[in-house]
mmCIF file of C-alpha atoms in Angstrom:
data_model
loop_
_atom_site.group_PDB
_atom_site.id
_atom_site.type_symbol
_atom_site.label_atom_id
_atom_site.label_comp_id
_atom_site.label_asym_id
_atom_site.label_seq_id
_atom_site.Cartn_x
_atom_site.Cartn_y
_atom_site.Cartn_z
ATOM 1 C CA MET A 1 -73.388 -87.656 -84.147
ATOM 2 C CA ARG A 2 -76.235 -88.012 -81.637
ATOM 3 C CA SER A 3 -73.724 -89.078 -78.959
ATOM 4 C CA LEU A 4 -71.592 -86.051 -79.726
ATOM 5 C CA SER A 5 -74.571 -83.701 -79.455
ATOM 6 C CA LEU A 6 -75.460 -85.194 -76.054
ATOM 7 C CA ALA A 7 -71.818 -84.928 -74.915
ATOM 8 C CA THR A 8 -71.738 -81.271 -76.005
ATOM 9 C CA VAL A 9 -74.910 -80.499 -74.050
ATOM 10 C CA PHE A 10 -73.490 -82.305 -71.007
ATOM 11 C CA ALA A 11 -70.231 -80.337 -71.308
ATOM 12 C CA ALA A 12 -72.046 -77.007 -71.471
ATOM 13 C CA ALA A 13 -74.261 -77.864 -68.486
ATOM 14 C CA SER A 14 -71.245 -79.102 -66.495
ATOM 15 C CA GLY A 15 -69.409 -75.872 -67.050
ATOM 16 C CA PHE A 16 -72.237 -73.846 -65.572
ATOM 17 C CA ILE A 17 -72.544 -76.245 -62.606
ATOM 18 C CA VAL A 18 -68.845 -75.952 -61.911
ATOM 19 C CA ILE A 19 -69.025 -72.149 -61.886
ATOM 20 C CA TRP A 20 -72.129 -72.315 -59.681
ATOM 21 C CA LEU A 21 -70.748 -74.731 -57.094
ATOM 22 C CA ALA A 22 -67.407 -72.923 -56.968
ATOM 23 C CA SER A 23 -69.217 -69.827 -55.680
ATOM 24 C CA PHE A 24 -70.153 -71.732 -52.528
ATOM 25 C CA THR A 25 -66.622 -73.049 -52.016
ATOM 26 C CA VAL A 26 -64.703 -69.766 -51.479
ATOM 27 C CA ASP A 27 -65.277 -66.115 -50.590
ATOM 28 C CA ALA A 28 -66.002 -63.461 -53.221
ATOM 29 C CA ALA A 29 -62.427 -62.331 -53.705
ATOM 30 C CA SER A 30 -61.186 -65.894 -54.196
ATOM 31 C CA TYR A 31 -64.149 -66.593 -56.472
ATOM 32 C CA ALA A 32 -63.097 -63.676 -58.705
ATOM 33 C CA GLU A 33 -59.614 -65.165 -58.896
ATOM 34 C CA PHE A 34 -61.033 -68.577 -59.793
ATOM 35 C CA GLN A 35 -63.196 -67.112 -62.557
ATOM 36 C CA ALA A 36 -60.196 -65.220 -63.951
ATOM 37 C CA TYR A 37 -58.024 -68.329 -63.811
ATOM 38 C CA TRP A 38 -60.779 -70.385 -65.466
ATOM 39 C CA GLY A 39 -61.108 -67.781 -68.172
ATOM 40 C CA LEU A 40 -57.322 -67.645 -68.732
ATOM 41 C CA PHE A 41 -57.032 -71.418 -69.016
ATOM 42 C CA PHE A 42 -59.914 -71.767 -71.469
ATOM 43 C CA ALA A 43 -58.829 -68.765 -73.494
ATOM 44 C CA LEU A 44 -55.449 -70.377 -73.984
ATOM 45 C CA THR A 45 -56.968 -73.759 -74.771
ATOM 46 C CA GLY A 46 -59.158 -71.968 -77.282
ATOM 47 C CA ALA A 47 -55.995 -70.989 -79.157
ATOM 48 C CA ILE A 48 -54.668 -74.521 -78.932
ATOM 49 C CA ASP A 49 -57.916 -75.726 -80.534
ATOM 50 C CA GLY A 50 -56.358 -74.631 -83.802
ATOM 51 C CA VAL A 51 -54.202 -77.765 -83.569
ATOM 52 C CA MET A 52 -57.404 -79.855 -83.272
ATOM 53 C CA GLN A 53 -58.979 -78.146 -86.301
ATOM 54 C CA GLU A 54 -55.958 -78.666 -88.565
ATOM 55 C CA THR A 55 -55.496 -82.261 -87.338
ATOM 56 C CA THR A 56 -59.133 -82.988 -88.123
ATOM 57 C CA ARG A 57 -58.795 -81.556 -91.620
ATOM 58 C CA ALA A 58 -55.487 -83.300 -92.335
ATOM 59 C CA VAL A 59 -56.673 -86.714 -91.131
ATOM 60 C CA ALA A 60 -60.033 -86.433 -92.881
ATOM 61 C CA ASP A 61 -58.439 -85.343 -96.211
ATOM 62 C CA SER A 62 -55.941 -88.173 -96.022
ATOM 63 C CA ARG A 63 -58.744 -90.640 -95.430
ATOM 64 C CA GLU A 64 -60.796 -89.285 -98.330
ATOM 65 C CA THR A 65 -58.038 -88.774 -100.915
ATOM 66 C CA GLY A 66 -55.562 -91.486 -99.936
ATOM 67 C CA ARG A 67 -52.727 -88.949 -99.752
ATOM 68 C CA THR A 68 -50.262 -89.590 -96.962
ATOM 69 C CA SER A 69 -47.018 -88.152 -95.660
ATOM 70 C CA LYS A 70 -44.500 -88.834 -92.950
ATOM 71 C CA ALA A 71 -45.789 -85.901 -90.898
ATOM 72 C CA SER A 72 -47.280 -86.728 -87.541
ATOM 73 C CA PRO A 73 -49.841 -84.557 -85.702
ATOM 74 C CA TRP A 74 -48.531 -86.115 -82.476
ATOM 75 C CA ARG A 75 -45.017 -84.786 -83.096
ATOM 76 C CA LEU A 76 -46.510 -81.389 -83.840
ATOM 77 C CA GLY A 77 -48.606 -81.653 -80.708
ATOM 78 C CA ALA A 78 -45.608 -82.502 -78.573
ATOM 79 C CA VAL A 79 -43.750 -79.425 -79.816
ATOM 80 C CA VAL A 80 -46.747 -77.167 -79.252
ATOM 81 C CA ALA A 81 -47.258 -78.665 -75.812
ATOM 82 C CA LEU A 82 -43.693 -77.876 -74.835
ATOM 83 C CA VAL A 83 -43.929 -74.317 -76.153
ATOM 84 C CA ALA A 84 -47.276 -73.809 -74.389
ATOM 85 C CA ALA A 85 -45.809 -74.991 -71.096
ATOM 86 C CA VAL A 86 -42.756 -72.702 -71.415
ATOM 87 C CA VAL A 87 -44.872 -69.669 -72.391
ATOM 88 C CA ALA A 88 -47.279 -70.329 -69.547
ATOM 89 C CA GLY A 89 -44.430 -70.704 -67.084
ATOM 90 C CA VAL A 90 -42.688 -67.483 -68.154
ATOM 91 C CA GLY A 91 -45.936 -65.546 -68.446
ATOM 92 C CA GLY A 92 -47.113 -66.805 -65.050
ATOM 93 C CA ALA A 93 -43.834 -65.865 -63.413
ATOM 94 C CA LEU A 94 -44.207 -62.335 -64.789
ATOM 95 C CA GLY A 95 -47.881 -61.687 -64.234
ATOM 96 C CA MET A 96 -49.794 -64.425 -62.387
ATOM 97 C CA ASP A 97 -49.744 -62.276 -59.232
ATOM 98 C CA ARG A 98 -52.031 -59.833 -61.083
ATOM 99 C CA ILE A 99 -54.688 -62.605 -61.101
ATOM 100 C CA MET A 100 -53.949 -64.769 -58.077
ATOM 101 C CA ALA A 101 -53.060 -63.410 -54.660
ATOM 102 C CA ASP A 102 -52.016 -66.814 -53.408
ATOM 103 C CA PRO A 103 -50.456 -69.089 -54.534
ATOM 104 C CA PRO A 104 -49.304 -67.716 -57.924
ATOM 105 C CA ALA A 105 -46.457 -70.263 -58.277
ATOM 106 C CA ALA A 106 -48.811 -73.215 -57.931
ATOM 107 C CA ALA A 107 -51.303 -71.644 -60.281
ATOM 108 C CA THR A 108 -48.552 -71.130 -62.865
ATOM 109 C CA GLY A 109 -47.342 -74.712 -62.574
ATOM 110 C CA LEU A 110 -50.807 -76.150 -62.995
ATOM 111 C CA LEU A 111 -51.512 -73.831 -65.917
ATOM 112 C CA ALA A 112 -48.342 -74.984 -67.704
ATOM 113 C CA ALA A 113 -49.016 -78.647 -67.095
ATOM 114 C CA GLY A 114 -52.675 -78.330 -68.002
ATOM 115 C CA LEU A 115 -51.976 -76.609 -71.294
ATOM 116 C CA ALA A 116 -49.313 -79.169 -72.249
ATOM 117 C CA SER A 117 -51.743 -82.026 -71.570
ATOM 118 C CA TYR A 118 -54.607 -80.256 -73.299
ATOM 119 C CA THR A 119 -52.501 -79.905 -76.470
ATOM 120 C CA LEU A 120 -52.173 -83.697 -76.738
ATOM 121 C CA GLN A 121 -55.887 -84.001 -75.963
ATOM 122 C CA ALA A 122 -56.546 -81.646 -78.886
ATOM 123 C CA VAL A 123 -54.491 -83.875 -81.148
ATOM 124 C CA LEU A 124 -56.479 -86.947 -80.100
ATOM 125 C CA SER A 125 -59.695 -84.995 -80.593
ATOM 126 C CA GLY A 126 -58.610 -84.102 -84.102
ATOM 127 C CA VAL A 127 -57.613 -87.693 -84.952
ATOM 128 C CA LEU A 128 -60.913 -89.112 -83.713
ATOM 129 C CA SER A 129 -62.948 -86.442 -85.511
ATOM 130 C CA GLY A 130 -60.981 -86.905 -88.749
ATOM 131 C CA LEU A 131 -61.631 -90.631 -88.620
ATOM 132 C CA LYS A 132 -65.303 -89.940 -87.846
ATOM 133 C CA LEU A 133 -65.120 -91.945 -84.609
ATOM 134 C CA TRP A 134 -67.846 -89.788 -83.107
ATOM 135 C CA GLY A 135 -68.710 -92.145 -80.282
ATOM 136 C CA ARG A 136 -65.138 -92.263 -78.940
ATOM 137 C CA TYR A 137 -64.776 -88.482 -79.449
ATOM 138 C CA ALA A 138 -68.050 -87.962 -77.546
ATOM 139 C CA THR A 139 -66.605 -90.077 -74.720
ATOM 140 C CA LEU A 140 -63.561 -87.844 -74.603
ATOM 141 C CA VAL A 141 -65.710 -84.669 -74.455
ATOM 142 C CA ALA A 142 -67.975 -86.094 -71.764
ATOM 143 C CA LEU A 143 -65.090 -87.458 -69.688
ATOM 144 C CA ASP A 144 -63.265 -84.121 -69.762
ATOM 145 C CA SER A 145 -66.322 -82.361 -68.361
ATOM 146 C CA GLY A 146 -67.377 -85.157 -66.050
ATOM 147 C CA VAL A 147 -64.012 -85.351 -64.271
ATOM 148 C CA ARG A 148 -64.079 -81.611 -63.705
ATOM 149 C CA LEU A 149 -67.645 -81.752 -62.379
ATOM 150 C CA LEU A 150 -66.789 -84.535 -59.913
ATOM 151 C CA ALA A 151 -63.731 -82.573 -58.779
ATOM 152 C CA VAL A 152 -65.688 -79.442 -57.984
ATOM 153 C CA VAL A 153 -68.335 -81.457 -56.112
ATOM 154 C CA ALA A 154 -65.519 -82.958 -53.987
ATOM 155 C CA ALA A 155 -63.950 -79.540 -53.428
ATOM 156 C CA TRP A 156 -67.265 -78.132 -52.300
ATOM 157 C CA ALA A 157 -68.228 -81.076 -50.078
ATOM 158 C CA LEU A 158 -64.858 -81.280 -48.393
ATOM 159 C CA GLY A 159 -64.343 -77.507 -48.095
ATOM 160 C CA LEU A 160 -60.967 -77.676 -49.814
ATOM 161 C CA GLY A 161 -60.735 -73.944 -50.670
ATOM 162 C CA GLY A 162 -59.404 -71.945 -53.586
ATOM 163 C CA GLY A 163 -56.332 -74.068 -54.296
ATOM 164 C CA ALA A 164 -58.585 -77.028 -55.110
ATOM 165 C CA LEU A 165 -60.417 -74.949 -57.706
ATOM 166 C CA LEU A 166 -57.149 -74.577 -59.642
ATOM 167 C CA TRP A 167 -57.011 -78.372 -59.887
ATOM 168 C CA VAL A 168 -60.688 -78.434 -60.893
ATOM 169 C CA THR A 169 -59.867 -76.121 -63.807
ATOM 170 C CA VAL A 170 -57.147 -78.264 -65.363
ATOM 171 C CA ILE A 171 -57.913 -81.816 -64.281
ATOM 172 C CA GLY A 172 -60.068 -82.633 -67.288
ATOM 173 C CA THR A 173 -57.045 -82.486 -69.557
ATOM 174 C CA VAL A 174 -55.902 -85.952 -68.481
ATOM 175 C CA SER A 175 -58.942 -87.459 -70.192
ATOM 176 C CA TRP A 176 -57.019 -88.203 -73.399
ATOM 177 C CA LEU A 177 -54.828 -90.656 -71.498
ATOM 178 C CA VAL A 178 -57.892 -92.557 -70.279
ATOM 179 C CA VAL A 179 -59.535 -92.661 -73.728
ATOM 180 C CA LEU A 180 -56.320 -93.636 -75.498
ATOM 181 C CA GLY A 181 -55.471 -96.180 -72.833
ATOM 182 C CA THR A 182 -58.844 -97.930 -73.212
ATOM 183 C CA ASP A 183 -58.807 -97.836 -77.010
ATOM 184 C CA PRO A 184 -58.204 -101.315 -78.513
ATOM 185 C CA HIS A 185 -56.709 -99.612 -81.561
ATOM 186 C CA ALA A 186 -54.573 -97.098 -79.674
ATOM 187 C CA ARG A 187 -51.430 -97.794 -81.722
ATOM 188 C CA GLU A 188 -53.338 -96.957 -84.914
ATOM 189 C CA ARG A 189 -54.450 -93.636 -83.424
ATOM 190 C CA LEU A 190 -50.840 -92.763 -82.717
ATOM 191 C CA SER A 191 -49.800 -93.434 -86.323
ATOM 192 C CA THR A 192 -52.822 -92.001 -88.179
ATOM 193 C CA PRO A 193 -51.599 -90.488 -91.476
ATOM 194 C CA VAL A 194 -52.200 -86.910 -92.631
ATOM 195 C CA ASP A 195 -52.318 -85.474 -96.159
ATOM 196 C CA VAL A 196 -49.553 -82.846 -96.006
ATOM 197 C CA ASP A 197 -45.908 -82.717 -95.028
ATOM 198 C CA ALA A 198 -44.706 -81.503 -91.659
ATOM 199 C CA ARG A 199 -43.999 -77.962 -92.842
ATOM 200 C CA ARG A 200 -47.472 -77.412 -94.275
ATOM 201 C CA LEU A 201 -49.109 -79.115 -91.296
ATOM 202 C CA THR A 202 -47.261 -76.800 -88.928
ATOM 203 C CA ARG A 203 -47.968 -73.657 -90.909
ATOM 204 C CA ARG A 204 -51.673 -74.401 -91.262
ATOM 205 C CA ALA A 205 -51.957 -75.354 -87.585
ATOM 206 C CA LEU A 206 -50.361 -72.099 -86.518
ATOM 207 C CA SER A 207 -52.748 -70.122 -88.719
ATOM 208 C CA ALA A 208 -55.677 -71.925 -87.249
ATOM 209 C CA MET A 209 -54.325 -71.239 -83.732
ATOM 210 C CA VAL A 210 -54.157 -67.480 -84.454
ATOM 211 C CA ALA A 211 -57.769 -67.513 -85.616
ATOM 212 C CA THR A 212 -59.155 -69.551 -82.709
ATOM 213 C CA GLY A 213 -56.990 -67.663 -80.197
ATOM 214 C CA ALA A 214 -58.206 -64.277 -81.394
ATOM 215 C CA SER A 215 -61.827 -65.159 -80.767
ATOM 216 C CA ALA A 216 -61.159 -67.017 -77.519
ATOM 217 C CA ALA A 217 -59.295 -64.023 -76.110
ATOM 218 C CA LEU A 218 -62.407 -61.877 -76.166
ATOM 219 C CA ILE A 219 -65.070 -64.435 -75.436
ATOM 220 C CA THR A 220 -63.369 -66.624 -72.833
ATOM 221 C CA GLY A 221 -60.422 -64.517 -71.735
ATOM 222 C CA PHE A 222 -62.312 -61.336 -70.859
ATOM 223 C CA PRO A 223 -62.565 -62.146 -67.120
ATOM 224 C CA VAL A 224 -58.773 -62.401 -66.946
ATOM 225 C CA PHE A 225 -58.391 -58.784 -67.978
ATOM 226 C CA VAL A 226 -61.190 -57.642 -65.671
ATOM 227 C CA GLN A 227 -59.454 -59.292 -62.719
ATOM 228 C CA ALA A 228 -56.058 -57.922 -63.746
ATOM 229 C CA SER A 229 -57.411 -54.410 -64.264
ATOM 230 C CA PHE A 230 -59.386 -54.204 -61.030
ATOM 231 C CA LYS A 231 -57.616 -56.673 -58.766
ATOM 232 C CA ASP A 232 -56.822 -53.926 -56.239
ATOM 233 C CA ALA A 233 -60.582 -53.353 -55.846
ATOM 234 C CA GLY A 234 -60.903 -56.886 -54.523
ATOM 235 C CA ALA A 235 -64.318 -57.633 -53.099
ATOM 236 C CA ALA A 236 -64.849 -54.127 -51.717
ATOM 237 C CA ALA A 237 -68.037 -52.856 -53.282
ATOM 238 C CA HIS A 238 -67.339 -49.218 -52.442
ATOM 239 C CA ALA A 239 -64.035 -49.319 -54.412
ATOM 240 C CA VAL A 240 -65.417 -50.200 -57.841
ATOM 241 C CA GLY A 241 -67.848 -47.543 -58.926
ATOM 242 C CA SER A 242 -70.647 -45.193 -58.191
ATOM 243 C CA GLY A 243 -74.357 -44.931 -58.891
ATOM 244 C CA GLU A 244 -76.219 -48.114 -59.698
ATOM 245 C CA GLY A 245 -72.981 -50.022 -60.071
ATOM 246 C CA ALA A 246 -71.696 -48.956 -56.636
ATOM 247 C CA SER A 247 -72.511 -52.315 -55.063
ATOM 248 C CA VAL A 248 -70.956 -54.406 -57.831
ATOM 249 C CA THR A 249 -67.829 -56.357 -56.954
ATOM 250 C CA VAL A 250 -65.225 -57.760 -59.321
ATOM 251 C CA ALA A 251 -66.511 -61.297 -58.664
ATOM 252 C CA GLY A 252 -70.071 -60.155 -59.294
ATOM 253 C CA ILE A 253 -69.345 -58.469 -62.614
ATOM 254 C CA ILE A 254 -67.331 -61.435 -63.934
ATOM 255 C CA LEU A 255 -70.182 -63.765 -63.019
ATOM 256 C CA ALA A 256 -72.703 -61.444 -64.626
ATOM 257 C CA VAL A 257 -70.676 -61.279 -67.883
ATOM 258 C CA THR A 258 -70.416 -65.076 -67.987
ATOM 259 C CA LEU A 259 -74.149 -65.617 -67.430
ATOM 260 C CA THR A 260 -75.467 -62.875 -69.710
ATOM 261 C CA ARG A 261 -73.364 -64.011 -72.688
ATOM 262 C CA ALA A 262 -74.564 -67.583 -72.773
ATOM 263 C CA PRO A 263 -78.109 -67.179 -74.222
ATOM 264 C CA ILE A 264 -76.822 -65.421 -77.327
ATOM 265 C CA LEU A 265 -73.258 -66.592 -77.866
ATOM 266 C CA VAL A 266 -73.655 -70.346 -77.191
ATOM 267 C CA PRO A 267 -76.265 -70.890 -79.917
ATOM 268 C CA LEU A 268 -74.432 -68.602 -82.342
ATOM 269 C CA GLN A 269 -71.139 -70.458 -81.898
ATOM 270 C CA ARG A 270 -72.894 -73.757 -82.574
ATOM 271 C CA PHE A 271 -74.501 -72.398 -85.753
ATOM 272 C CA GLN A 272 -71.382 -70.777 -87.232
ATOM 273 C CA SER A 273 -71.149 -73.546 -89.842
ATOM 274 C CA ALA A 274 -74.730 -72.859 -90.951
ATOM 275 C CA LEU A 275 -73.995 -69.118 -91.182
ATOM 276 C CA ILE A 276 -70.949 -69.762 -93.345
ATOM 277 C CA VAL A 277 -73.054 -71.921 -95.678
ATOM 278 C CA ARG A 278 -75.649 -69.145 -95.906
ATOM 279 C CA PHE A 279 -73.079 -66.504 -96.733
ATOM 280 C CA VAL A 280 -71.331 -68.711 -99.314
ATOM 281 C CA ALA A 281 -74.701 -69.089 -101.072
ATOM 282 C CA HIS A 282 -75.248 -65.312 -101.054
ATOM 283 C CA ARG A 283 -71.785 -64.027 -101.994
ATOM 284 C CA ALA A 284 -73.262 -61.629 -104.577
ATOM 285 C CA THR A 285 -75.579 -59.995 -102.015
ATOM 286 C CA LEU A 286 -73.503 -60.481 -98.896
ATOM 287 C CA TYR A 287 -74.559 -57.263 -97.072
ATOM 288 C CA ARG A 288 -78.189 -58.125 -97.618
ATOM 289 C CA ALA A 289 -77.590 -61.648 -96.339
ATOM 290 C CA LEU A 290 -75.986 -60.197 -93.225
ATOM 291 C CA GLY A 291 -79.015 -58.028 -92.473
ATOM 292 C CA THR A 292 -81.350 -60.690 -91.143
ATOM 293 C CA PRO A 293 -79.023 -62.454 -88.674
ATOM 294 C CA LEU A 294 -77.573 -59.151 -87.446
ATOM 295 C CA ALA A 295 -81.045 -57.664 -86.896
ATOM 296 C CA ALA A 296 -82.263 -60.840 -85.213
ATOM 297 C CA THR A 297 -79.262 -60.876 -82.850
ATOM 298 C CA LEU A 298 -79.711 -57.216 -81.826
ATOM 299 C CA ALA A 299 -83.445 -57.814 -81.355
ATOM 300 C CA LEU A 300 -82.690 -60.808 -79.188
ATOM 301 C CA GLY A 301 -80.274 -58.581 -77.239
ATOM 302 C CA VAL A 302 -83.103 -56.093 -76.532
ATOM 303 C CA VAL A 303 -85.503 -58.837 -75.392
ATOM 304 C CA GLY A 304 -82.814 -60.449 -73.282
ATOM 305 C CA ALA A 305 -81.924 -57.094 -71.742
ATOM 306 C CA LEU A 306 -85.502 -56.525 -70.638
ATOM 307 C CA ALA A 307 -85.664 -60.022 -69.140
ATOM 308 C CA ALA A 308 -82.319 -59.523 -67.404
ATOM 309 C CA TRP A 309 -83.491 -56.234 -65.945
ATOM 310 C CA ALA A 310 -86.712 -57.787 -64.609
ATOM 311 C CA LEU A 311 -85.575 -61.251 -63.547
ATOM 312 C CA GLY A 312 -81.755 -61.157 -63.372
ATOM 313 C CA PRO A 313 -81.345 -60.000 -59.722
ATOM 314 C CA TRP A 314 -83.876 -62.547 -58.539
ATOM 315 C CA ILE A 315 -82.060 -65.359 -60.436
ATOM 316 C CA LEU A 316 -78.723 -64.370 -58.904
ATOM 317 C CA GLU A 317 -80.327 -64.298 -55.441
ATOM 318 C CA VAL A 318 -81.892 -67.727 -55.809
ATOM 319 C CA ALA A 319 -78.972 -69.443 -57.541
ATOM 320 C CA PHE A 320 -76.023 -67.894 -55.703
ATOM 321 C CA GLY A 321 -77.309 -66.122 -52.645
ATOM 322 C CA LYS A 322 -74.137 -64.233 -51.757
ATOM 323 C CA GLU A 323 -74.493 -60.470 -51.419
ATOM 324 C CA GLU A 324 -71.046 -59.951 -52.968
ATOM 325 C CA LEU A 325 -72.259 -61.566 -56.220
ATOM 326 C CA MET A 326 -75.401 -59.483 -56.653
ATOM 327 C CA VAL A 327 -75.641 -57.174 -59.658
ATOM 328 C CA PRO A 328 -78.414 -54.613 -60.254
ATOM 329 C CA GLY A 329 -80.968 -55.272 -63.001
ATOM 330 C CA GLY A 330 -79.881 -52.236 -65.012
ATOM 331 C CA VAL A 331 -76.315 -53.464 -65.202
ATOM 332 C CA LEU A 332 -77.458 -56.965 -66.173
ATOM 333 C CA ALA A 333 -79.580 -55.457 -68.889
ATOM 334 C CA ILE A 334 -76.641 -53.538 -70.380
ATOM 335 C CA LEU A 335 -74.405 -56.577 -70.238
ATOM 336 C CA THR A 336 -77.027 -58.723 -71.959
ATOM 337 C CA PHE A 337 -77.469 -56.190 -74.719
ATOM 338 C CA ALA A 338 -73.658 -55.881 -75.021
ATOM 339 C CA SER A 339 -73.461 -59.625 -75.607
ATOM 340 C CA ALA A 340 -75.486 -59.055 -78.780
ATOM 341 C CA PHE A 341 -72.617 -56.919 -80.116
ATOM 342 C CA THR A 342 -70.234 -59.851 -79.625
ATOM 343 C CA GLY A 343 -72.849 -61.978 -81.385
ATOM 344 C CA CYS A 344 -72.754 -59.575 -84.322
ATOM 345 C CA LEU A 345 -68.987 -59.956 -84.416
ATOM 346 C CA VAL A 346 -69.407 -63.750 -84.605
ATOM 347 C CA ILE A 347 -71.753 -63.248 -87.567
ATOM 348 C CA THR A 348 -69.538 -60.829 -89.501
ATOM 349 C CA GLY A 349 -66.613 -63.155 -88.796
ATOM 350 C CA ALA A 350 -68.524 -66.078 -90.365
ATOM 351 C CA ALA A 351 -69.107 -63.891 -93.439
ATOM 352 C CA THR A 352 -65.411 -63.105 -93.830
ATOM 353 C CA LEU A 353 -64.612 -66.826 -93.637
ATOM 354 C CA ALA A 354 -67.290 -67.563 -96.213
ATOM 355 C CA VAL A 355 -65.541 -65.339 -98.756
ATOM 356 C CA GLU A 356 -62.094 -66.687 -97.752
ATOM 357 C CA ARG A 357 -60.822 -63.512 -96.103
ATOM 358 C CA HIS A 358 -59.084 -65.343 -93.268
ATOM 359 C CA GLY A 359 -56.667 -62.475 -92.590
ATOM 360 C CA SER A 360 -59.557 -60.042 -92.159
ATOM 361 C CA TYR A 361 -61.347 -62.536 -89.930
ATOM 362 C CA VAL A 362 -58.353 -62.636 -87.547
ATOM 363 C CA ALA A 363 -57.847 -58.863 -87.820
ATOM 364 C CA GLY A 364 -61.410 -58.222 -86.737
ATOM 365 C CA TRP A 365 -61.165 -60.379 -83.672
ATOM 366 C CA VAL A 366 -57.762 -59.018 -82.750
ATOM 367 C CA THR A 367 -59.052 -55.448 -83.101
ATOM 368 C CA ALA A 368 -62.066 -56.243 -80.933
ATOM 369 C CA SER A 369 -59.853 -57.729 -78.224
ATOM 370 C CA VAL A 370 -57.343 -54.900 -78.256
ATOM 371 C CA VAL A 371 -60.035 -52.198 -78.075
ATOM 372 C CA ALA A 372 -61.995 -54.048 -75.337
ATOM 373 C CA PHE A 373 -58.952 -54.688 -73.198
ATOM 374 C CA ALA A 374 -57.643 -51.140 -73.673
ATOM 375 C CA VAL A 375 -60.911 -49.755 -72.324
ATOM 376 C CA LEU A 376 -60.505 -51.838 -69.154
ATOM 377 C CA PHE A 377 -57.225 -50.114 -68.382
ATOM 378 C CA THR A 378 -58.673 -46.595 -68.679
ATOM 379 C CA PRO A 379 -59.571 -44.575 -65.567
ATOM 380 C CA LEU A 380 -63.197 -45.695 -65.835
ATOM 381 C CA ALA A 381 -64.729 -47.441 -62.798
ATOM 382 C CA LEU A 382 -65.505 -51.136 -62.903
ATOM 383 C CA VAL A 383 -69.070 -51.157 -64.252
ATOM 384 C CA PRO A 384 -68.680 -48.404 -66.861
ATOM 385 C CA ALA A 385 -65.391 -49.920 -68.054
ATOM 386 C CA VAL A 386 -66.754 -53.440 -68.509
ATOM 387 C CA CYS A 387 -69.942 -52.281 -70.212
ATOM 388 C CA THR A 388 -68.104 -49.893 -72.540
ATOM 389 C CA ALA A 389 -65.461 -52.529 -73.399
ATOM 390 C CA LEU A 390 -68.070 -55.118 -74.335
ATOM 391 C CA VAL A 391 -69.735 -52.718 -76.746
ATOM 392 C CA ALA A 392 -66.754 -50.809 -78.163
ATOM 393 C CA GLY A 393 -64.555 -53.846 -78.754
ATOM 394 C CA PRO A 394 -66.977 -55.991 -80.767
ATOM 395 C CA THR A 395 -68.194 -52.911 -82.663
ATOM 396 C CA ALA A 396 -64.657 -52.096 -83.771
ATOM 397 C CA GLY A 397 -64.020 -55.691 -84.757
ATOM 398 C CA ALA A 398 -67.240 -55.960 -86.731
ATOM 399 C CA ALA A 399 -66.351 -52.740 -88.536
ATOM 400 C CA VAL A 400 -63.061 -54.326 -89.663
ATOM 401 C CA HIS A 401 -64.971 -57.297 -91.017
ATOM 402 C CA LEU A 402 -67.567 -55.146 -92.799
ATOM 403 C CA VAL A 403 -64.890 -52.971 -94.435
ATOM 404 C CA ALA A 404 -63.114 -56.083 -95.671
ATOM 405 C CA LEU A 405 -66.338 -57.522 -97.050
ATOM 406 C CA GLY A 406 -66.862 -54.291 -98.981
ATOM 407 C CA ARG A 407 -63.614 -54.706 -100.891
ATOM 408 C CA ARG A 408 -63.907 -56.232 -104.336
ATOM 409 C CA PRO A 409 -62.363 -59.720 -104.453
ATOM 410 C CA ALA A 410 -59.312 -60.236 -106.547
ATOM 411 C CA HIS A 411 -60.099 -62.504 -109.563
ATOM 412 C CA HIS A 412 -57.536 -64.926 -110.871
ATOM 413 C CA PRO A 413 -58.167 -65.489 -114.582
ATOM 414 C CA ALA A 414 -56.003 -68.586 -114.790
ATOM 415 C CA THR A 415 -57.925 -70.484 -112.152
ATOM 416 C CA GLY A 416 -61.237 -68.676 -112.084
ATOM 417 C CA THR A 417 -61.004 -68.405 -108.286
ATOM 418 C CA MET A 418 -61.411 -65.384 -106.106
ATOM 419 C CA THR A 419 -59.591 -64.381 -102.918
#
């Protein structure tokens, strides 16, 4: 597990370095397109991660119980890969021009190929995790990030431009071929048994994909909707707002959202399992158990907002240097505090999972995404729209979770279980 922890830290650091170096590779308008494309790709892979989760569970349960079936996660992965490629191709043909000015066709093709390859990478990740081969899984995680990091360094050093950044985004998805190709027991990985038949495996994988996709849409996919909503504003500062936000460009606001989320959301996402355990242990007093983490998250949001207001503009100036990427301290403070609302949504979501209200968990994230994205398409200017969306969306989603948690569970006398 130590190797996996190190690989996870490396992956997180690599992601920030890629985003940082990319800002020196292209102009502000192209950088906004890259950030949106990056967000789109990883939002969609977030949904595909449901395949990894179910594969992990199915392989682990088969290993523990000895139950096996003729179902294959690889066959399921191949079908999902094909569907993902088709959906990406059709969706890209219809709307990629809202994100990419040039070349939308190439961006669509790479997106489709990348998602198809990532699906099979998710299957391998699930197999390795289910078999508790943490060292090999850590290699896969580190290789995925390392390849992408090397690619962006090359793109920056050679001045390859925005098209190269599309390759940077998807190139890590070939890592599963390298890991599988160097595995002395590769054939065994391809025939690893699972505990349920193909129908149940598919149904459970699709349910997991809905859940992971709902959260990824808001957390990772938000820049896509910002770019689509304000693409016509481009890099022209005067076209996006008034007042303190008058000098904020689309590229600047997307970068600011990405950076201000990390301090709160990255630790919370890593500790979701611990939160679920806490809420399971306090089912009888769930609202009271929610109080401490919610209050701590909002307090951290206040502290972070003050720090962002005082130090944020200086950090952007030192790290990025481009005038088009600068964001005023007041805006950074609001965005940082808004990230605490998304953090609260993560916490209430963990509580709904703890009491096995999976439908309510998905409904909360879907509600949050719909409300946030709807705000972006209102007549509001760039800065007010983004700030309002990141508060209103998570608040609506958390409200759905809290209402669901307030309902009395249905008790089944025959089994003594609750749902």
